[in-house]
mmCIF file of C-alpha atoms in Angstrom:
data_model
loop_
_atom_site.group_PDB
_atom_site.id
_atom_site.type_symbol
_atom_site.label_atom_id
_atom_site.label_comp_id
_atom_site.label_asym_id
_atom_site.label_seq_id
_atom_site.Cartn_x
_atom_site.Cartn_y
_atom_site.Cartn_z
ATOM 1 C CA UNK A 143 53.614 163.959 29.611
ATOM 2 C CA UNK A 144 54.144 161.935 32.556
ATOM 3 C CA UNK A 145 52.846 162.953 35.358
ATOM 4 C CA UNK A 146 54.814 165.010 38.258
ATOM 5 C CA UNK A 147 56.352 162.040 41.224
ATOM 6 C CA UNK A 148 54.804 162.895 44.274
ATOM 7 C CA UNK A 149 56.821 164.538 47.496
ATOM 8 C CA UNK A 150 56.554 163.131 50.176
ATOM 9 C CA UNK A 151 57.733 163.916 53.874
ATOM 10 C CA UNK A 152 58.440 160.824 56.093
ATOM 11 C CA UNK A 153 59.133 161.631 59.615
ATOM 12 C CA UNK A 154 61.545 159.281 61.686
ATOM 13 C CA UNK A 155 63.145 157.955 58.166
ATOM 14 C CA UNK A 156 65.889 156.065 59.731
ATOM 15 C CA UNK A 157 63.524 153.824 61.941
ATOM 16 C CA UNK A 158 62.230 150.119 61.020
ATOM 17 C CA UNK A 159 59.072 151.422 59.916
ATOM 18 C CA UNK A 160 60.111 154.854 58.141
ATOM 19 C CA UNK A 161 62.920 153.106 56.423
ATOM 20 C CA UNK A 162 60.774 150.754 54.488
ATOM 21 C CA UNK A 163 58.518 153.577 53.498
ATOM 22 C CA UNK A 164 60.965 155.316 52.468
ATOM 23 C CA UNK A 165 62.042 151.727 50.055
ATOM 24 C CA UNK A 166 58.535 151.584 48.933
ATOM 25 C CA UNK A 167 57.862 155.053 48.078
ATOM 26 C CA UNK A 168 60.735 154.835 45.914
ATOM 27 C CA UNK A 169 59.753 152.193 44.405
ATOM 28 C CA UNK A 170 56.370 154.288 43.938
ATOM 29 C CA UNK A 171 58.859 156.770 42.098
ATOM 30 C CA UNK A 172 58.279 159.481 44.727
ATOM 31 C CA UNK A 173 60.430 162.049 45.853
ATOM 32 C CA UNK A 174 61.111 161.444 49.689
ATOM 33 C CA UNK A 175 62.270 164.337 52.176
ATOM 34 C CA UNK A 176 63.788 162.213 54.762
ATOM 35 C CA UNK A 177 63.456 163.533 58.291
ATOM 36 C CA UNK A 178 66.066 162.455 60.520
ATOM 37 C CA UNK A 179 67.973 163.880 63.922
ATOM 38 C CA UNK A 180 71.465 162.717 62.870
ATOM 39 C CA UNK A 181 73.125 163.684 59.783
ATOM 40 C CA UNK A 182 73.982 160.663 57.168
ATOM 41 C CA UNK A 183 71.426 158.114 59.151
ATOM 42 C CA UNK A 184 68.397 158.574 56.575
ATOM 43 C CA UNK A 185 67.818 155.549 53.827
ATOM 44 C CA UNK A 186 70.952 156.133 50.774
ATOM 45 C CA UNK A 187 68.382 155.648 47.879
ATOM 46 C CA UNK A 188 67.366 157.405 44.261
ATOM 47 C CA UNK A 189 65.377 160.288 45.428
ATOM 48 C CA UNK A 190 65.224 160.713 48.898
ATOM 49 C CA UNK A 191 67.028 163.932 50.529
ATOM 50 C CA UNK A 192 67.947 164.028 54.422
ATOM 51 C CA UNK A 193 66.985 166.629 56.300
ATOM 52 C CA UNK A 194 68.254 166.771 59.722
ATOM 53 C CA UNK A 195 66.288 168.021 62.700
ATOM 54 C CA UNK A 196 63.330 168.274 64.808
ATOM 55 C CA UNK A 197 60.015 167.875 63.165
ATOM 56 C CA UNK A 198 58.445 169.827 66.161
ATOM 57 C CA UNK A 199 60.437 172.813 65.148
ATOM 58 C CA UNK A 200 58.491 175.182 63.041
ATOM 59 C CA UNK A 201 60.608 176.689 61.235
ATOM 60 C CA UNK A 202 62.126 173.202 59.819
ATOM 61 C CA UNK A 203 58.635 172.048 59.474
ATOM 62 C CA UNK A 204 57.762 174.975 57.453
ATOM 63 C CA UNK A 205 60.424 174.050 55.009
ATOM 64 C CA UNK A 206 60.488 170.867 54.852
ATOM 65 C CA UNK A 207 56.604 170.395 54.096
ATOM 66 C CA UNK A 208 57.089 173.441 51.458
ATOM 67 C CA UNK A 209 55.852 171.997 48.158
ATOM 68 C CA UNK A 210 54.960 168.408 49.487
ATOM 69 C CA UNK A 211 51.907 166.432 48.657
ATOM 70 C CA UNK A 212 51.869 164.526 51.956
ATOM 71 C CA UNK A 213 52.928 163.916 55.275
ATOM 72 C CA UNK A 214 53.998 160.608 56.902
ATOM 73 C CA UNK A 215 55.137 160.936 60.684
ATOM 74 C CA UNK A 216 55.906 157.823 62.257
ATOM 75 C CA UNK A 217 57.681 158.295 65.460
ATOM 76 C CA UNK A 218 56.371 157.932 68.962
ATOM 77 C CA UNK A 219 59.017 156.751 71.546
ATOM 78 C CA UNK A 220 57.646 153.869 72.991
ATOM 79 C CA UNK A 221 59.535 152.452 76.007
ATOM 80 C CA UNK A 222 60.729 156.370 76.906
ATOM 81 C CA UNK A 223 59.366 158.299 79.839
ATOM 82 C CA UNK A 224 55.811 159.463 80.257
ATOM 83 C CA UNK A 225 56.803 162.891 79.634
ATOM 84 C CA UNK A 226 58.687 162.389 76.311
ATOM 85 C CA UNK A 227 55.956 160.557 74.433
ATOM 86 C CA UNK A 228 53.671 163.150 75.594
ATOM 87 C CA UNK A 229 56.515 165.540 74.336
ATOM 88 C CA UNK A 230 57.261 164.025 70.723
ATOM 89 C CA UNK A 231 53.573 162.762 70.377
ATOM 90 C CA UNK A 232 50.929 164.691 71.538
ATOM 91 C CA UNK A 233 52.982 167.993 71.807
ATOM 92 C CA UNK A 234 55.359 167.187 68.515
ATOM 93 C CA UNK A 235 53.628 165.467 66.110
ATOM 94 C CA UNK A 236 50.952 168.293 65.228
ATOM 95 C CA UNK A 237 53.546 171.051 64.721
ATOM 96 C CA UNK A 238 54.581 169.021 61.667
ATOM 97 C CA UNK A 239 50.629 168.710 60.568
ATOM 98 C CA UNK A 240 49.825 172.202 61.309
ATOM 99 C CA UNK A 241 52.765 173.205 59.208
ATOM 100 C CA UNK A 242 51.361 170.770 56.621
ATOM 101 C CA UNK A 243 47.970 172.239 56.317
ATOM 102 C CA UNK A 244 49.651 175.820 55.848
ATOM 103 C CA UNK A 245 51.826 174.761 53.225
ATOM 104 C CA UNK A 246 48.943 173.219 51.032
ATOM 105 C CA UNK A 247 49.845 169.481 51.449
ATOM 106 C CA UNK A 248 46.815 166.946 50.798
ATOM 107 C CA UNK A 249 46.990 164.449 53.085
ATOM 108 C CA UNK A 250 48.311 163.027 56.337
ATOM 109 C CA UNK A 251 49.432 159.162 57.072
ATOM 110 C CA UNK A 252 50.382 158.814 60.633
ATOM 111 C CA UNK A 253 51.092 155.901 61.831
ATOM 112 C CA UNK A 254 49.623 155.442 65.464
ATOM 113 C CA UNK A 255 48.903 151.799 66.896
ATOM 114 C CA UNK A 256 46.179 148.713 67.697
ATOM 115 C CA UNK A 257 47.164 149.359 70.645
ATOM 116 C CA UNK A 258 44.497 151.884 71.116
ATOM 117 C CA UNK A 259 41.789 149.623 71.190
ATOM 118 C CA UNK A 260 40.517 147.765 74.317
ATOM 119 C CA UNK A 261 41.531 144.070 73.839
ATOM 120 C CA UNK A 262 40.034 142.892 77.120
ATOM 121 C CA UNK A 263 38.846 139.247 77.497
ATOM 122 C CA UNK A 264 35.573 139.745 77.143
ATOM 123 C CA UNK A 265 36.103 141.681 73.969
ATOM 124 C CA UNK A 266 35.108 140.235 70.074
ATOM 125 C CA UNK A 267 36.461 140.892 67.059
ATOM 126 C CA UNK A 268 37.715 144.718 66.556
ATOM 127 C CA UNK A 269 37.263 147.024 63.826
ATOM 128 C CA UNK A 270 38.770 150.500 62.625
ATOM 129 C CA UNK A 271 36.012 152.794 65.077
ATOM 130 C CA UNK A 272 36.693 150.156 68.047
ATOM 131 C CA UNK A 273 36.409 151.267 71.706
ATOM 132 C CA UNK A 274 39.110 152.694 72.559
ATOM 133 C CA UNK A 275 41.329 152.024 76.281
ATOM 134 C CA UNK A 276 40.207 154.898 78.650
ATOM 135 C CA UNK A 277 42.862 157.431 79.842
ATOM 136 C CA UNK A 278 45.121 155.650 82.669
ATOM 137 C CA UNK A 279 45.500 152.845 80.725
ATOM 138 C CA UNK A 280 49.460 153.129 80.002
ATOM 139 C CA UNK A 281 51.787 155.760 78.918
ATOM 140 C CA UNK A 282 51.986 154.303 75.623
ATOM 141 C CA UNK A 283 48.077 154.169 74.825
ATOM 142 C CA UNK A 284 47.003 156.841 76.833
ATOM 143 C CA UNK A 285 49.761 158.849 74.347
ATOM 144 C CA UNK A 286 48.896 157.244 70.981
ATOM 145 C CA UNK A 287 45.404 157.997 71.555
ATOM 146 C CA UNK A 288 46.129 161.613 73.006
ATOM 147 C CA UNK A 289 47.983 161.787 69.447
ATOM 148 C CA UNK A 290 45.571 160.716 67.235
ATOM 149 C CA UNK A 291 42.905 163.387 68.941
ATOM 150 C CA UNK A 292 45.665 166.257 68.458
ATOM 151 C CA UNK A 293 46.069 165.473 64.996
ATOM 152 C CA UNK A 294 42.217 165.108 64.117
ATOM 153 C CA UNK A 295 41.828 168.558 65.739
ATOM 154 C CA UNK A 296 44.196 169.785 62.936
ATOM 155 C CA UNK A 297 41.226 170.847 60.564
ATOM 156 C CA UNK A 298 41.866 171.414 56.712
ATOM 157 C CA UNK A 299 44.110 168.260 56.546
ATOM 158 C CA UNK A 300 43.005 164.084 55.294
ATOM 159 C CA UNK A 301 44.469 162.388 57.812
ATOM 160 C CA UNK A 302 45.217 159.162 57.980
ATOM 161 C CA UNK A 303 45.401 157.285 61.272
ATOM 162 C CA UNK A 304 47.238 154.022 60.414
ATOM 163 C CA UNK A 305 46.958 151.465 63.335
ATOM 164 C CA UNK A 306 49.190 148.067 63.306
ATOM 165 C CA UNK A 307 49.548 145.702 65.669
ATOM 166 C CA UNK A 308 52.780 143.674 66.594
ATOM 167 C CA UNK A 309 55.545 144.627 63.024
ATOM 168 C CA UNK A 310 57.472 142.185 62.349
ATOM 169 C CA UNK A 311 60.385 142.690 60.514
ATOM 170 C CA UNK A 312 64.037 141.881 60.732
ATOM 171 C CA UNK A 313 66.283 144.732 62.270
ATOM 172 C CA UNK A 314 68.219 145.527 65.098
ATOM 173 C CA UNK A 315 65.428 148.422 66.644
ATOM 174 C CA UNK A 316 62.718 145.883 65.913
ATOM 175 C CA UNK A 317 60.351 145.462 68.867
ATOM 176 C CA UNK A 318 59.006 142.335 68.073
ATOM 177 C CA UNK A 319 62.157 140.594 65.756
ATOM 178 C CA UNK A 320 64.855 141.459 68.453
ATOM 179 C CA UNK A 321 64.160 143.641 71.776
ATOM 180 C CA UNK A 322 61.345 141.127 72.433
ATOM 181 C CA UNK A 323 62.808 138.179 72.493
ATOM 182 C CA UNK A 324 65.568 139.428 74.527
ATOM 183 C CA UNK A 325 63.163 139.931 76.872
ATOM 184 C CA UNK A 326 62.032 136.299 76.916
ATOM 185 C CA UNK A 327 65.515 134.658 76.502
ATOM 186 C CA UNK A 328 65.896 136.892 79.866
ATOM 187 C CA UNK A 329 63.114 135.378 81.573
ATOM 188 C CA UNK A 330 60.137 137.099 80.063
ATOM 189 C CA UNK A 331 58.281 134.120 78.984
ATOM 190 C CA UNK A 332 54.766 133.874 80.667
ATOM 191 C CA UNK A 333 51.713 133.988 78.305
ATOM 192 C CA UNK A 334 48.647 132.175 77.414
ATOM 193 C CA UNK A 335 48.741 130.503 74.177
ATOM 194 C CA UNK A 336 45.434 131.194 73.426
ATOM 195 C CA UNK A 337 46.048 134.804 73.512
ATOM 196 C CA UNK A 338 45.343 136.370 70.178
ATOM 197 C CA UNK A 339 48.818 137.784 68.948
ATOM 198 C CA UNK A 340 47.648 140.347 66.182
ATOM 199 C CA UNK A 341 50.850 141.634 63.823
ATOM 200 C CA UNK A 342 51.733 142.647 60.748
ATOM 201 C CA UNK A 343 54.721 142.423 58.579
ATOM 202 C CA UNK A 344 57.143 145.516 58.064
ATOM 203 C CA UNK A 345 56.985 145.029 54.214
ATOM 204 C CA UNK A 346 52.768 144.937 53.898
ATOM 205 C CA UNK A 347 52.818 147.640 56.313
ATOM 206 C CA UNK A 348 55.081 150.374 53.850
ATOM 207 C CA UNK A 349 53.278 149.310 50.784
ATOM 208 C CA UNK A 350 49.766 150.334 52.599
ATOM 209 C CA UNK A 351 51.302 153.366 53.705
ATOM 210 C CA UNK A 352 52.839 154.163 50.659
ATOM 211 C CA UNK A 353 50.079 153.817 48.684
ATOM 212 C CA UNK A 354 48.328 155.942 50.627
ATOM 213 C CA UNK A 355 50.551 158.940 50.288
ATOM 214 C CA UNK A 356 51.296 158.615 47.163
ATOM 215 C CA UNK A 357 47.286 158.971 46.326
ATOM 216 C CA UNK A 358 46.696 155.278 45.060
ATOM 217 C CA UNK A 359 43.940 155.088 47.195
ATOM 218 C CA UNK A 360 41.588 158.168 46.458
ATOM 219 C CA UNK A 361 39.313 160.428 48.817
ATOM 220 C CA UNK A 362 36.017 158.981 49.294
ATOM 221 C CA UNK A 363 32.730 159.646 50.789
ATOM 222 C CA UNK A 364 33.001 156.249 52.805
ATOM 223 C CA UNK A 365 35.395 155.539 54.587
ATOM 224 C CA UNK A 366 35.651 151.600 53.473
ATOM 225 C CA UNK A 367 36.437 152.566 50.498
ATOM 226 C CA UNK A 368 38.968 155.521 51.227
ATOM 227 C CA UNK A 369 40.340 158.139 53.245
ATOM 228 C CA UNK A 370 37.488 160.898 53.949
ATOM 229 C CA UNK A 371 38.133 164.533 52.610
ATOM 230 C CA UNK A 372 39.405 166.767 55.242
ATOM 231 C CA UNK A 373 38.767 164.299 57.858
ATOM 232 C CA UNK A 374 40.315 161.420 59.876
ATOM 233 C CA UNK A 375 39.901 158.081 59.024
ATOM 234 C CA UNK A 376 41.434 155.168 61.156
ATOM 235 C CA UNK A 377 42.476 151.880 60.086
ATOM 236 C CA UNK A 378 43.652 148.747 60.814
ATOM 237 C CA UNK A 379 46.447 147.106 58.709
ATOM 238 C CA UNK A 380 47.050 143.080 60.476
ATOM 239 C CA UNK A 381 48.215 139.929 58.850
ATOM 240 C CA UNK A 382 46.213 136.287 59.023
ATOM 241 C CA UNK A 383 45.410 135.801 62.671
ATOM 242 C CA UNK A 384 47.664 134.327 64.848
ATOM 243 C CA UNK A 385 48.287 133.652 69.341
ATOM 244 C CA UNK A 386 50.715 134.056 71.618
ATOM 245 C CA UNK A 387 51.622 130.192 70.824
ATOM 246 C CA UNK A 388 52.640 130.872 67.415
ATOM 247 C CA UNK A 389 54.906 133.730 68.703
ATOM 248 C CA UNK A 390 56.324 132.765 71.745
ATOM 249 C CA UNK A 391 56.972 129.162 71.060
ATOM 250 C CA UNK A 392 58.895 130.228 67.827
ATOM 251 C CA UNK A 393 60.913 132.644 69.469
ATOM 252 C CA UNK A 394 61.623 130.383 72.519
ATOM 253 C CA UNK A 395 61.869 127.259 70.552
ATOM 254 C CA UNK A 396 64.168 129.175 68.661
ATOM 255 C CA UNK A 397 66.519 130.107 71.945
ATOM 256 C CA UNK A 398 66.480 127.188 73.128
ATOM 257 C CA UNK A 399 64.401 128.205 76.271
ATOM 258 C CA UNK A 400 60.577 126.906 77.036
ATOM 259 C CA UNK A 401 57.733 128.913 77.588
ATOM 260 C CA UNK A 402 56.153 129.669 80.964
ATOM 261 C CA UNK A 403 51.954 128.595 79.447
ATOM 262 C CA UNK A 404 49.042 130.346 81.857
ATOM 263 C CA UNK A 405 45.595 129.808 81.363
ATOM 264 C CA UNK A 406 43.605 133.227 82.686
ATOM 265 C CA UNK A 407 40.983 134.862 80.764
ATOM 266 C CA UNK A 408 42.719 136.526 77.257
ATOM 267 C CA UNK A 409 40.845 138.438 74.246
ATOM 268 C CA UNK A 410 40.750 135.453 71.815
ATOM 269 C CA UNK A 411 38.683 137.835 68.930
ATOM 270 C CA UNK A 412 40.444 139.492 65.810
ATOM 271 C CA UNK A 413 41.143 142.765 64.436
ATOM 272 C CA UNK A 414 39.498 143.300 61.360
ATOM 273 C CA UNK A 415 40.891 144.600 58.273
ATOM 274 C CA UNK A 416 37.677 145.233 56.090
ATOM 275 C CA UNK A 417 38.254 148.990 55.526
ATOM 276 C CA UNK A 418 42.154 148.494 54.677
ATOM 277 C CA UNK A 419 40.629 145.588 52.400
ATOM 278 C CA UNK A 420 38.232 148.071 50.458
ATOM 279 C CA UNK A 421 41.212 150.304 49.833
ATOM 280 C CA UNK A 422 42.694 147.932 47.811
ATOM 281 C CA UNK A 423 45.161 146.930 50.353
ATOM 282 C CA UNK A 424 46.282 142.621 51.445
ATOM 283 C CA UNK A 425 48.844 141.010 53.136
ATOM 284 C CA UNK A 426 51.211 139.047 51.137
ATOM 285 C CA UNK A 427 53.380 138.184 54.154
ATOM 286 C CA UNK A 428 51.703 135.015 55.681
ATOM 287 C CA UNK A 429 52.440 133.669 59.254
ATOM 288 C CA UNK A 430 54.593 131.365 58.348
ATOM 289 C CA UNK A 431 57.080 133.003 56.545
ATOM 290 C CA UNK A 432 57.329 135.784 59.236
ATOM 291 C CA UNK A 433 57.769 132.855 61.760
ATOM 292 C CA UNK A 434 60.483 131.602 59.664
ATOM 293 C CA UNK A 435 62.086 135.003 59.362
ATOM 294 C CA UNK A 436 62.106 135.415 63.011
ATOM 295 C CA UNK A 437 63.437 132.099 63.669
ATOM 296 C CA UNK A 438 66.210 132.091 61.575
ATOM 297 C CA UNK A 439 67.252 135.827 62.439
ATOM 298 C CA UNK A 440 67.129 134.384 66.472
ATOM 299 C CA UNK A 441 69.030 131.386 65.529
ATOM 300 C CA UNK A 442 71.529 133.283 63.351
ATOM 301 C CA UNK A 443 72.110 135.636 66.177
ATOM 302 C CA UNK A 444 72.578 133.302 68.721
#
């Protein structure tokens, strides 16, 4: 007999990244609980159910991680208020894992940030257990990492603190495809172009994560070469390296615009990707097929 498809939760499932895990769980053959706030906006695919609502209520959190094998929460609302990320992150985001660790369900995949880590001039290459940016350095670090230390609190859970830089990705919420770059067509165009501009593509992204929760990558000991038992494990999913020249010259090549080049001190090191490596995990998307991606979704629009 074959063995039973996994359920899986997945938190903000209309969004850029939930979306594509939701597409690449399927493809996994999982059963996805889709966890949206407005009725009909979850992904219309072969086993995936909406379920409408807060996933900081706990009485929809109850039910919904009823029966599941694992939890993937991806929302944080970056660009909102102080107070709501603190709200939906730090406040929200462990309801849904405490209500996960009562119901039984393995493992955690939440899917915090790079932009945790302090990326200061005078910093080298990163890795997964990096120094992290002190409190005061932003609303949206100071309540990722606020986040990630709720949800390792949660004991009796594997969690799995996935950290991306930049995703690129065609779609009209992406950051980095299309608010960004209205941004620079607007006059946000300054950067040095020496400035190490870490990303990741949306695709390479949902297959990491979605291997993950659908236990391709097994429990280990050590954490290079899996998620530790009923702890938290961090890591870092980027693409080939890449600077702020390859990103802001497409984009304003692409509008038509130029770039405003500075020369003060930038981190110039790289984030590495030696733990997701020893889960079995690589890129496929390289730089310049994302750049083309992005170019032609700027020209089309324009």
């Amino acid at each position: 007999m074959a063995p039973p498809s996994p359920v899986v939760v997945v938190t903000g499932a209309n969004g850029l990244v939930g979306a594509a895990v939701c597409r690449a769980l399927v493809e996994r053959s999982a059963q996805v609980r889709a966890v949206v706030r407005r009725a009909g906006s979850a992904p219309v695919l072969q086993g995936v159910t909406e379920h409408v609502g807060d996933f900081a209520d706990e009485f929809l959190a109850g039910a919904v991680t009823h029966g599941a094998d694992t939890v993937v929460t991806t929302v944080h609302p970056m660009g909102s208020s102080r107070e709501a990320q603190h709200r939906v992150g730090v406040e929200g985001t462990p309801v849904i894992a405490r209500a996960a660790r009562d119901a039984g369900v393995a493992r955690l995949v939440h899917v915090s940030t790079a932009g945790v880590y302090d990326l200061t001039a005078d910093v080298g290459d990163v890795a997964d257990d990096g120094a992290l940016l002190p409190e005061g350095s932003g609303d949206y670090p100071d309540t990722k990492n606020a986040t990630d230390a709720a949800l390792a609190a949660v004991d009796g859970l594997t969690t799995v603190l996935v950290r991306p830089p930049a995703i690129l990705g065609a779609g009209e919420t992406s950051v980095w495809n299309t608010l960004r770059p209205r941004a620079i067509r607007d006059g946000d165009r300054r950067a040095n172009p020496s400035r190490t501009w870490p990303w990741v593509h949306i695709d390479d992204l949902a297959t990491f994560i979605a291997d993950v929760a659908t236990g391709a990558v097994a429990t280990a000991d050590d954490p290079q070469r899996g998620p530790v038992a009923s702890g938290t494990t961090p890591v870092i999913v980027a693409g080939e390296p890449a600077t702020w020249r390859d990103y802001l010259g497409t984009v304003t090549d692409a509008l038509g615009v130029t770039p405003e080049w500075t020369d003060e001190p930038v981190w110039t090191g790289q984030l590495l990707t030696d733990r997701a490596r020893g889960w079995g995990w690589a890129p496929e998307v390289t730089l310049a097929r994302a750049m083309a991606e992005l170019r032609q979704g700027l020209t089309t629009r324009s």
